[in-house]
Amino acid sequence: MTFQIRTIVSLSIAVIVLSLLLAGPSTAQQSQAKPTETLKSMLKAQVFGPEWLLSKGFNGDIDARNWRRLAQKLATPGSKIQVVTFGGSVTAGHLPEARNCSWVEQAEVWMKAAFPAVRFEVLNLARGATDVTAASTCWYNHVPANTDLIFIEYSANGCTRLQCTSIMSPLVADYESLLRRVMRRAPNAALMSLAIFAFYSHAGTAQNGKNTTIPTPYYNTGEDMHAVLARRYGVPMVSVRDALYNMMWDESALRSALGYGRKHIMKDDIHPAFVGHDLYGRGLVAWAMRYILTRELTALSSTAVNNNINNKNNNFGKNSLQLSLPSPVSPIAAREADGDTFCAEGAWFQKYVVKSSAAKDGWQWFDETTPINLKYCDHFNCHRLGYRATGAGKSLDIQVATNNVTTQSRLEKRALVIFFTRSPFKDEMGIARVSCISGCSCSPIELDGYNDDFYATLGAGSTSVTAHPQCLVRVTILDKSNSGGHMFKVDGVAVVPYTDSNPLTPIDKLALQGLA
């Protein structure tokens, strides 16, 4: 039924478009001719994949926030379109044979073909093997205020073991916090969510006793909770799962639809090969953009609508600076709304480390990114920088101000966050204790560097901390380990304002009990 409705809507838009193109502009329309010309150009740009398949991946029939404004700018020759992307390795790029190649570059190929009169500048803030926490706490601060379009991909990393199936999940809360923070930082930006999927197979036993292969469950993703948030904030979503799940374990169906088998589409269960990136970027994402922008450019081509962009029935067409964000969905995200964080992660972390402590115990400034990684990704955020040492008893001191992170008076508390490297390998990462030494006070916490999740190796631990302009924090490697090793790497520090005073409904409390 949904597909039939979407087909009818698409055909209706096509009829309007055709009438506009064939009738020729009236005197009133001549001053608004650029949207029509832009629409013609966009419709000529080829997408990769059959229309019926690409349409299955689109989950965005909503009043999309700021997409009318994006359409206006795309229809203005000479404009610069600032694009920002967030995600893991699928977004950062991971193919040795194609430098910086990911679906982002393929989407950019389509955008340049569709809108040749404007230029695009892409800032890729993705990093491999990371979940959404660092993006919502730190990397959102790199988003330029004049950004026009933001892509967010975090439905797989950190979410492949049912960690993201509750609105009370910390990772779901971080996803919502990222949405809110980028919307506040770049209030004119249109957003799109790309939900990738981990197409794992599991060994099982059939009723006849024979071994069999079972596809990973359809619900094993963060995208269903992310879709709730996307609808709430007017963010269209593109679902790789919805487009490909029924075919990914059916080689003949894949070849019939795309002309390629799974080995040509996927490098492994989660990472696309070049053809897969083309399908994600120049296929699914491009189709979704074309669908939304056809509607918006068609509306801009109509004099009646164009003269009434700011009417009350078109809230997302209004100046977004006049729009307040809706109240948070996640009660956990509500604890931090809408405060800005302080973060020093990666290259920015080095200046907050007490150098004498690093020298005393042999902590080395180290880039976890291997030379082979840098062959296929040279975005500045691909680097995994931090201080690393091996040996129980070695300490690293960090000095940070915990008193000036927000102007929101209701966010009366502070969380101290330490980012650290996690590894799935034995005899490698150990356990460290975080404690406050002077200036501030906090409850000590322990951080375990051993974790068997290959797709989320940047860990984060937090504890409540008092406000002070010179808070001295110490990270000490302990004489115990779950991996057998005693190495530890500290990647960054953050201070996050929050409150505990928000009231909870009985349903919120029930959801919290379910998470426990």
Coordinates of C-alpha atoms in Angstrom, one line a residue, residues 65-76 81-83 111 115 120 147-151 188-191 289 292-293 296-297 300:
R65 CA 13.2 20.4 7.7
N66 CA 15.0 23.0 5.5
W67 CA 14.7 21.1 2.3
R68 CA 12.8 23.9 0.7
R69 CA 15.6 26.3 1.6
L70 CA 18.2 23.8 0.2
A71 CA 16.2 23.6 -3.1
Q72 CA 16.2 27.4 -3.3
K73 CA 20.0 27.5 -2.9
L74 CA 20.5 24.6 -5.4
A75 CA 18.4 26.7 -7.9
T76 CA 20.7 29.7 -7.5
I81 CA 26.6 24.1 -1.0
Q82 CA 28.3 23.1 2.2
V83 CA 27.8 19.4 3.0
M111 CA 24.8 16.0 -7.0
F115 CA 23.2 20.6 -10.1
F120 CA 29.8 21.5 -3.5
T147 CA 26.2 24.2 6.4
D148 CA 23.4 23.4 3.9
L149 CA 23.2 19.6 4.1
I150 CA 24.1 17.1 6.8
F151 CA 24.2 13.3 6.3
N188 CA 19.6 26.4 8.1
A189 CA 20.9 22.9 7.2
A190 CA 18.7 20.2 5.7
L191 CA 19.4 16.7 7.2
M289 CA 17.2 13.5 -2.7
I292 CA 12.3 15.3 -2.0
L293 CA 13.8 18.0 -4.3
E296 CA 10.4 21.3 -3.4
L297 CA 11.6 22.6 -6.8
L300 CA 9.2 26.8 -6.0

